[in-house]
Coordinates of C-alpha atoms and ligand atoms in Angstrom, one line a residue:
X2 CA -46.0 -33.9 -76.1
X3 CA -45.2 -31.7 -79.1
X4 CA -41.6 -32.4 -79.6
X5 CA -40.7 -32.5 -83.3
X6 CA -39.4 -36.1 -83.3
X7 CA -42.8 -37.3 -82.3
X8 CA -44.8 -35.2 -84.9
X9 CA -46.9 -37.4 -87.1
X10 CA -45.7 -37.8 -90.7
X11 CA -48.7 -36.1 -92.3
X12 CA -48.1 -32.8 -90.6
X13 CA -44.8 -32.6 -92.5
X14 CA -46.1 -33.5 -95.8
X15 CA -47.8 -30.3 -97.1
X16 CA -46.7 -26.7 -98.0
X17 CA -42.9 -26.4 -97.1
X18 CA -40.0 -27.6 -98.9
X19 CA -37.8 -30.5 -97.7
X20 CA -34.8 -28.3 -97.2
X21 CA -36.7 -26.0 -95.0
X22 CA -37.9 -28.9 -93.0
X23 CA -34.5 -30.2 -92.6
X24 CA -33.2 -26.9 -91.5
X25 CA -35.9 -26.6 -89.0
X26 CA -35.3 -30.1 -87.6
X27 CA -31.6 -29.4 -87.3
X28 CA -32.2 -26.1 -85.4
X29 CA -34.6 -27.9 -83.2
X30 CA -32.2 -30.6 -82.3
X31 CA -29.5 -28.0 -81.7
X32 CA -31.8 -26.1 -79.5
X33 CA -32.7 -29.2 -77.6
X34 CA -29.1 -30.1 -77.2
X35 CA -28.2 -26.6 -76.0
X36 CA -31.1 -26.6 -73.5
X37 CA -29.9 -29.9 -72.1
X38 CA -26.4 -28.5 -71.7
X39 CA -27.7 -25.4 -70.1
X40 CA -29.7 -27.5 -67.7
X41 CA -26.7 -29.6 -66.9
X42 CA -24.6 -26.6 -66.3
X43 CA -27.3 -25.1 -64.2
X44 CA -27.5 -28.2 -62.1
X45 CA -23.7 -28.3 -61.8
X46 CA -23.7 -24.6 -60.7
X47 CA -26.5 -25.4 -58.2
X48 CA -24.4 -28.2 -56.7
X49 CA -21.4 -26.0 -56.6
X50 CA -23.4 -23.2 -55.0
X51 CA -24.6 -25.7 -52.4
X52 CA -21.1 -26.8 -51.8
X53 CA -19.8 -23.3 -51.5
X54 CA -22.6 -22.4 -49.1
X55 CA -21.7 -25.3 -46.9
X56 CA -18.1 -24.3 -47.0
X57 CA -19.0 -20.7 -46.2
X58 CA -21.1 -21.8 -43.2
X59 CA -18.2 -23.9 -42.0
X60 CA -15.8 -21.1 -42.4
X61 CA -18.2 -18.8 -40.6
X62 CA -18.4 -21.2 -37.7
X63 CA -14.7 -21.5 -37.5
X64 CA -14.3 -17.7 -37.6
X65 CA -16.9 -17.3 -34.8
X66 CA -15.1 -20.0 -32.8
X67 CA -11.8 -18.3 -33.2
X68 CA -13.2 -14.9 -32.4
X69 CA -14.8 -16.4 -29.2
X70 CA -11.4 -18.0 -28.4
X71 CA -9.7 -14.7 -29.0
X72 CA -12.2 -12.9 -26.8
X73 CA -11.7 -15.5 -24.1
X74 CA -7.9 -15.2 -24.2
X75 CA -8.1 -11.4 -24.2
X76 CA -10.5 -11.4 -21.3
X77 CA -8.3 -13.9 -19.5
X78 CA -5.2 -11.7 -20.1
X79 CA -7.2 -8.6 -19.0
X80 CA -8.3 -10.3 -15.8
X81 CA -4.7 -11.2 -15.1
X82 CA -3.6 -7.7 -15.8
X83 CA -6.3 -6.2 -13.6
X84 CA -5.6 -8.5 -10.7
X85 CA -1.9 -8.0 -10.7
X86 CA -0.7 -6.0 -7.6
X87 CA 1.9 -4.4 -9.8
X88 CA 1.1 -1.4 -12.0
X89 CA 1.3 -2.0 -15.7
X90 CA 1.2 0.6 -18.4
X91 CA 1.7 0.4 -22.1
X92 CA 2.5 3.2 -24.5
X93 CA 2.2 3.2 -28.3
X94 CA 5.1 4.2 -30.6
X95 CA 4.1 7.9 -30.1
X96 CA 4.5 7.6 -26.3
X97 CA 0.8 7.7 -25.7
X98 CA -0.7 5.5 -23.0
X99 CA -2.8 2.7 -24.4
X100 CA -3.1 0.4 -21.3
X101 CA -3.3 1.3 -17.6
X102 CA -4.3 -1.4 -15.2
X103 CA -6.1 -1.1 -11.9
X104 CA -3.0 -1.3 -9.7
X105 CA -1.5 1.5 -11.8
X106 CA -4.5 3.6 -11.0
X107 CA -4.0 2.9 -7.2
X108 CA -0.3 3.6 -7.3
X109 CA -0.4 6.8 -9.3
X110 CA -3.8 8.0 -8.0
X111 CA -5.0 8.5 -11.6
X112 CA -7.9 6.8 -13.4
X113 CA -7.9 5.0 -16.7
X114 CA -10.2 7.6 -18.2
X115 CA -7.7 10.3 -17.2
X116 CA -4.7 8.7 -18.8
X117 CA -5.7 6.6 -21.8
X118 CA -4.6 8.3 -25.0
X119 CA -2.5 10.9 -23.2
X120 CA 1.2 11.4 -23.5
X121 CA 3.2 9.4 -20.9
X122 CA 5.3 12.5 -20.3
X123 CA 2.2 14.5 -19.2
X124 CA 0.8 11.9 -16.9
X125 CA 3.8 10.2 -15.3
X126 CA 6.2 13.1 -15.9
X127 CA 9.9 13.2 -16.6
X128 CA 11.0 14.3 -13.1
X129 CA 12.9 11.1 -12.6
X130 CA 14.9 11.8 -15.8
X131 CA 14.0 10.6 -19.3
X132 CA 16.4 7.7 -19.0
X133 CA 14.2 6.3 -16.2
X134 CA 11.1 6.1 -18.4
X135 CA 9.4 3.9 -20.8
X136 CA 10.0 6.6 -23.4
X137 CA 13.8 5.9 -23.2
X138 CA 13.0 2.2 -23.9
X139 CA 10.9 3.2 -26.9
X140 CA 13.6 5.5 -28.3
X141 CA 16.7 3.3 -27.5
X142 CA 15.1 -0.1 -27.7
X143 CA 16.8 -0.9 -24.4
X144 CA 14.7 -2.3 -21.6
X145 CA 15.3 -1.3 -17.9
X146 CA 15.1 -3.9 -15.2
X147 CA 14.6 -3.5 -11.5
X148 CA 15.4 0.2 -11.3
X149 CA 14.1 2.7 -8.7
X150 CA 12.8 6.2 -9.0
X151 CA 10.5 8.6 -7.3
X152 CA 6.9 9.2 -8.5
X153 CA 4.9 12.2 -7.9
X154 CA 1.3 11.0 -7.4
X155 CA -1.7 13.0 -8.5
X156 CA -2.2 14.2 -4.9
X157 CA 1.3 15.6 -4.9
X158 CA 2.7 12.9 -2.6
X159 CA 6.1 11.4 -3.6
X160 CA 6.5 7.7 -3.4
X161 CA 9.5 5.4 -4.1
X162 CA 8.8 3.2 -7.2
X163 CA 10.5 0.0 -8.3
X164 CA 10.1 -0.4 -12.1
X165 CA 11.1 -2.3 -15.2
X166 CA 10.4 -1.5 -18.9
X167 CA 10.6 -3.4 -22.2
X168 CA 9.6 -3.1 -25.8
X169 CA 6.5 -4.7 -27.1
X170 CA 6.7 -6.3 -30.6
X171 CA 4.4 -8.2 -32.8
X172 CA 5.2 -11.6 -34.4
X173 CA 7.0 -10.0 -37.3
X174 CA 9.2 -8.1 -34.9
X175 CA 7.6 -4.7 -35.5
X176 CA 7.6 -2.4 -32.5
X177 CA 4.1 -1.9 -31.2
X178 CA 5.1 0.2 -28.2
X179 CA 6.6 -0.3 -24.8
X180 CA 5.5 -1.5 -21.4
X181 CA 6.4 -0.3 -17.9
X182 CA 5.7 -2.5 -14.8
X183 CA 6.0 -0.8 -11.4
X184 CA 5.5 -1.2 -7.7
X185 CA 5.0 1.1 -4.7
X186 CA 8.1 0.6 -2.6
X187 CA 6.9 2.7 0.4
X188 CA 6.4 -0.2 2.7
X189 CA 9.7 -1.9 1.7
X190 CA 11.6 1.4 2.3
X191 CA 9.9 1.8 5.7
X192 CA 10.8 -1.7 6.7
X193 CA 14.4 -1.2 5.6
X194 CA 14.7 1.9 7.7
X195 CA 13.1 0.1 10.6
X196 CA 15.6 -2.8 10.3
X197 CA 18.4 -0.2 10.1
X198 CA 17.1 1.6 13.2
X199 CA 16.7 -1.7 15.1
X200 CA 20.4 -2.5 14.4
X201 CA 21.5 0.9 15.5
X202 CA 19.4 0.7 18.6
X203 CA 20.8 -2.7 19.5
X204 CA 24.4 -1.5 19.3
X205 CA 23.5 1.7 21.1
X206 CA 21.7 -0.2 23.9
X207 CA 24.7 -2.5 24.4
X208 CA 27.0 0.4 24.7
X209 CA 24.7 2.4 27.0
X210 CA 24.2 -0.6 29.3
X211 CA 28.0 -0.9 29.8
X212 CA 28.4 2.8 30.4
X213 CA 25.6 2.9 32.9
X214 CA 27.1 0.2 34.9
X215 CA 30.5 1.9 34.8
X216 CA 28.9 5.1 36.0
X217 CA 26.9 3.6 38.8
X218 CA 29.7 2.6 41.1
X219 CA 31.7 5.9 41.2
X220 CA 28.4 7.7 41.4
X221 CA 27.5 5.8 44.6
X222 CA 30.9 6.8 46.0
X223 CA 30.4 10.5 45.2
X224 CA 27.0 10.4 46.9
X225 CA 28.4 8.9 50.0
X226 CA 31.2 11.4 50.2
X227 CA 28.9 14.3 49.6
X228 CA 26.6 13.3 52.4
X229 CA 29.6 12.9 54.7
X230 CA 30.9 16.3 53.7
X231 CA 27.5 17.9 54.4
X232 CA 27.1 16.2 57.8
X233 CA 30.3 17.9 59.2
X234 CA 29.0 21.4 58.4
X235 CA 27.0 23.9 60.4
X236 CA 23.5 24.6 59.3
X237 CA 24.4 28.1 58.3
X238 CA 27.7 27.1 56.5
X239 CA 27.6 28.7 53.0
X240 CA 29.4 25.6 51.6
X241 CA 26.2 23.6 52.3
X242 CA 24.8 25.1 49.2
X243 CA 27.6 23.6 47.1
X244 CA 27.0 20.2 48.7
X245 CA 23.3 20.5 47.9
X246 CA 24.2 21.2 44.3
X247 CA 26.4 18.1 44.2
X248 CA 23.6 16.0 45.6
X249 CA 21.1 17.3 43.1
X250 CA 23.5 16.6 40.3
X251 CA 24.0 13.0 41.5
X252 CA 20.2 12.6 41.7
X253 CA 19.8 13.6 38.1
X254 CA 22.7 11.4 36.9
X255 CA 21.2 8.5 38.9
X256 CA 17.8 9.0 37.1
X257 CA 19.5 9.0 33.8
X258 CA 21.4 5.8 34.6
X259 CA 18.3 4.2 35.9
X260 CA 16.3 5.0 32.8
X261 CA 19.2 3.8 30.7
X262 CA 19.2 0.5 32.5
X263 CA 15.4 0.2 32.3
X264 CA 15.6 0.9 28.6
X265 CA 18.5 -1.4 27.8
X266 CA 17.6 -4.3 30.1
X267 CA 15.9 -7.2 28.3
X268 CA 12.2 -7.1 29.1
X269 CA 10.6 -9.9 31.0
X270 CA 6.8 -9.5 31.0
X271 CA 4.7 -10.8 33.9
X272 CA 1.5 -10.5 32.0
X273 CA -2.0 -11.6 33.0
X274 CA -5.6 -10.7 32.3
X275 CA -6.4 -7.3 33.7
X276 CA -9.2 -4.8 33.2
X277 CA -7.5 -1.9 31.4
X278 CA -9.9 0.6 32.9
X279 CA -8.9 -0.3 36.5
X280 CA -5.2 -0.1 35.6
X281 CA -5.4 3.2 33.8
X282 CA -7.6 4.8 36.4
X283 CA -5.2 3.7 39.2
X284 CA -2.2 5.3 37.4
X285 CA -4.2 8.4 36.5
X286 CA -5.5 9.0 40.0
X287 CA -2.0 8.5 41.4
X288 CA -0.6 11.1 38.9
X289 CA -3.4 13.5 39.7
X290 CA -2.6 13.6 43.4
X291 CA 0.8 14.9 42.4
X292 CA -0.6 17.2 39.8
X293 CA -3.0 18.9 42.3
X294 CA -0.1 19.9 44.4
X295 CA 2.1 21.3 41.6
X296 CA -0.1 22.2 38.6
X297 CA -3.5 23.6 39.4
X298 CA -3.6 25.0 35.8
X299 CA -4.2 21.5 34.3
X300 CA -7.6 19.8 34.1
X301 CA -7.8 16.1 33.8
X302 CA -10.7 14.5 31.9
X303 CA -11.5 10.9 31.5
X304 CA -13.6 8.9 29.1
X305 CA -14.0 5.2 29.7
X306 CA -16.2 2.6 28.1
X307 CA -19.0 1.1 30.2
X308 CA -17.9 -2.5 29.9
X309 CA -14.7 -3.7 31.2
X310 CA -11.7 -3.9 28.8
X311 CA -9.8 -7.0 29.4
X312 CA -6.2 -7.3 28.0
X313 CA -3.2 -9.4 28.9
X314 CA -0.8 -6.9 30.5
X315 CA 2.1 -6.6 32.8
X316 CA 0.5 -4.0 35.2
X317 CA 3.7 -2.7 36.6
X318 CA 5.4 -2.1 33.3
X319 CA 2.3 -0.7 31.7
X320 CA 1.8 1.8 34.5
X321 CA 5.3 3.0 33.7
X322 CA 4.1 3.7 30.2
X323 CA 1.0 5.6 31.4
X324 CA 3.1 7.7 33.8
X325 CA 5.6 8.5 31.1
X326 CA 2.9 9.8 28.7
X327 CA 1.1 11.7 31.4
X328 CA 4.3 13.4 32.4
X329 CA 5.1 14.3 28.8
X330 CA 1.6 15.7 28.4
X331 CA 1.8 18.0 31.4
X332 CA 5.3 19.1 30.4
X333 CA 3.9 20.1 27.0
X334 CA 1.3 22.3 28.7
X335 CA 3.6 24.9 30.4
X336 CA 0.7 27.4 30.3
X337 CA -1.9 24.9 31.5
X338 CA -4.6 23.1 29.6
X339 CA -6.6 19.9 29.5
X340 CA -5.3 16.4 29.8
X341 CA -7.7 13.8 28.4
X342 CA -7.3 10.1 29.3
X343 CA -9.5 8.0 27.0
X344 CA -10.1 4.3 26.7
X345 CA -12.1 2.4 24.1
X346 CA -12.4 -0.9 22.3
X347 CA -11.3 -0.8 18.6
X348 CA -12.7 -3.7 16.6
X349 CA -11.8 -2.5 13.1
X350 CA -9.1 -5.1 12.9
X351 CA -8.0 -7.5 15.6
X352 CA -9.9 -6.3 18.7
X353 CA -7.7 -4.0 20.7
X354 CA -8.0 -2.0 23.8
X355 CA -6.9 1.5 23.0
X356 CA -5.6 4.1 25.4
X357 CA -5.4 7.7 24.2
X358 CA -3.6 10.3 26.2
X359 CA -4.2 13.8 24.7
X360 CA -3.0 17.2 25.7
X361 CA -3.7 20.7 24.5
X362 CA 0.0 21.7 24.7
X363 CA 2.6 22.9 22.3
X364 CA 2.4 20.0 19.9
X365 CA 5.2 18.9 17.6
X366 CA 6.6 19.8 14.2
X367 CA 7.5 17.1 11.7
X368 CA 11.1 17.1 12.8
X369 CA 10.3 16.3 16.5
X370 CA 7.6 13.8 15.4
X371 CA 10.2 11.9 13.3
X372 CA 12.8 11.7 16.1
X373 CA 10.3 10.9 18.9
X374 CA 11.2 7.3 19.4
X375 CA 15.0 7.8 19.0
X376 CA 16.9 7.1 22.3
X377 CA 18.2 10.3 23.9
X378 CA 16.1 12.6 21.7
X379 CA 14.8 15.3 24.0
X380 CA 13.8 19.0 23.6
X381 CA 13.8 19.5 27.4
X382 CA 16.7 20.9 29.4
X383 CA 16.5 18.2 32.0
X384 CA 15.0 15.5 29.7
X385 CA 16.6 12.0 29.2
X386 CA 15.0 11.3 25.9
X387 CA 14.3 7.8 27.1
X388 CA 10.7 8.0 28.2
X389 CA 9.1 7.3 24.8
X390 CA 11.6 4.7 23.6
X391 CA 11.2 2.8 26.8
X392 CA 7.4 3.0 26.6
X393 CA 7.5 1.8 23.0
X394 CA 9.6 -1.1 24.0
X395 CA 7.2 -2.1 26.7
X396 CA 4.2 -1.7 24.4
X397 CA 5.7 -3.8 21.7
X398 CA 6.6 -6.5 24.2
X399 CA 2.8 -6.7 24.7
X400 CA 2.4 -7.1 20.9
X401 CA 0.9 -3.6 21.0
X402 CA 1.4 -0.5 19.0
X403 CA 1.9 3.2 19.7
X404 CA 1.3 6.1 17.4
X405 CA 1.1 9.8 17.7
X406 CA -1.1 12.6 16.2
X407 CA 0.2 16.1 16.7
X408 CA 0.4 19.5 15.1
X409 CA 2.5 22.4 16.3
X410 CA 0.4 24.5 18.7
X411 CA -2.6 22.1 18.4
X412 CA -1.7 19.6 21.1
X413 CA -0.8 16.0 20.9
X414 CA -2.5 12.6 21.2
X415 CA -0.7 9.3 21.8
X416 CA -2.7 6.2 20.9
X417 CA -1.6 2.9 22.4
X418 CA -3.4 -0.3 21.2
X419 CA -3.0 -3.6 23.0
X420 CA -4.6 -6.7 21.4
X421 CA -7.3 -8.3 23.6
Ligands
ADP504 P1 11.9 13.4 27.6 O1 10.5 13.6 28.2 O2 12.9 13.0 28.6 O3 12.3 14.6 26.8 P2 10.6 11.5 26.0 O4 11.1 10.3 25.3 O5 9.5 11.2 27.0 O6 11.9 12.2 26.6 O7 10.1 12.5 24.9 C1 11.0 12.9 23.9 C2 10.6 14.2 23.3 O8 9.3 14.1 22.6 C3 10.3 15.3 24.2 O9 11.5 16.0 24.6 C4 9.4 16.2 23.5 O10 10.1 17.1 22.6 C5 8.6 15.3 22.6 N1 7.3 15.0 23.3 C6 6.9 13.9 23.9 N2 5.6 14.0 24.3 C7 5.2 15.2 23.9 C8 3.9 15.8 24.0 N3 2.9 15.3 24.6 N4 3.8 17.1 23.4 C9 4.8 17.6 22.7 N5 6.1 17.0 22.6 C10 6.2 15.8 23.2
MG505 MG1 9.3 12.0 28.9

């Protein structure tokens, strides 16, 4: 311990003057005091540093938590966006796409990579008019709600779109961009058209039934008088030819009236479990007998599964369907060809027995294909235009479904599926 207060008296007693000593002692005390102050200050600083460190750590923790929370919320929102069945796209104030969810990809046929950062006008296009786009909302500030427009997909297909738009703002009210939410309305439109068609058909059917009944009675009368007229004539009487024409005309009218009544009459099914293979083969064989007599230029081919194909079916009505389709197929092959009758089990959805009747005939263009199931639509001189509508009605009464595949000049295939 060499601190000056504790120095022994004798060390101070020689050489130096008193004033010098006093000076030195004062300086030393001052130095000592200063050091103490510094130490105190240092300790204070240390404590403060410790405190700040703890605060910093706390703040860091809070920050991390809030970031995690932010991530969680953003993931959550993203998941919602991605799982929405409606398309959602967002554009920034420059009209460039900044968000494009999965449904938007499906509806437009474009991928996120393709569209993000690209101008809306380049991707979605302005065909529907600028006033029907999110750009209009961006420019005018006015949102659009529940509007409709057509969209040209990336594959060129046009689809009806239902859409709404609105501005996106931050908390301070600044415009960050605009959002467009849209839905593919194809199925809705199809159903609307179907409902419309059903209404028309119902009205048409009612009228047709009345007319058919009204025609039947006088027709019966004409037939009776014509046959009476013919009976009184000699075999070589030239007027017999006229009577024959009348009888033929009556026959045709009668067929039309009968098909009309079949078509308009409410269907009552007498369905039971039958092996579709037996049923189809029976009708085909029956038809073939007639064909062999009249159309040697047509070859009939069959393709049946090995196992039986059991469905609940009204055999009589279903045979009518098969005969209608076979007849159409042969009529489509005026220059001969191949008629294929195929049966198989389709298990892709609900298990269904499928009957496919295919020909190598003239086929159909879009126009014919669209009108195929419209009553009285025919392209034949002596057609009634009731064969397919009646068939469709019978198939639908079996909870079945009929569809067609056909190209002009490339033949036609009708597919009928009946749930097992
Ligand atoms: P119809 O046979 O009395 O004309 P359908 O209802 O059976 O009436 O057929 C309607 C129309 O559909 C036919 O006139 C024809 O134009 C078209 N069609 C039906 N089946 C075929 C087929 N296999 N190939 C080409 N066209 C067909
Ligand atoms: Mg027909």
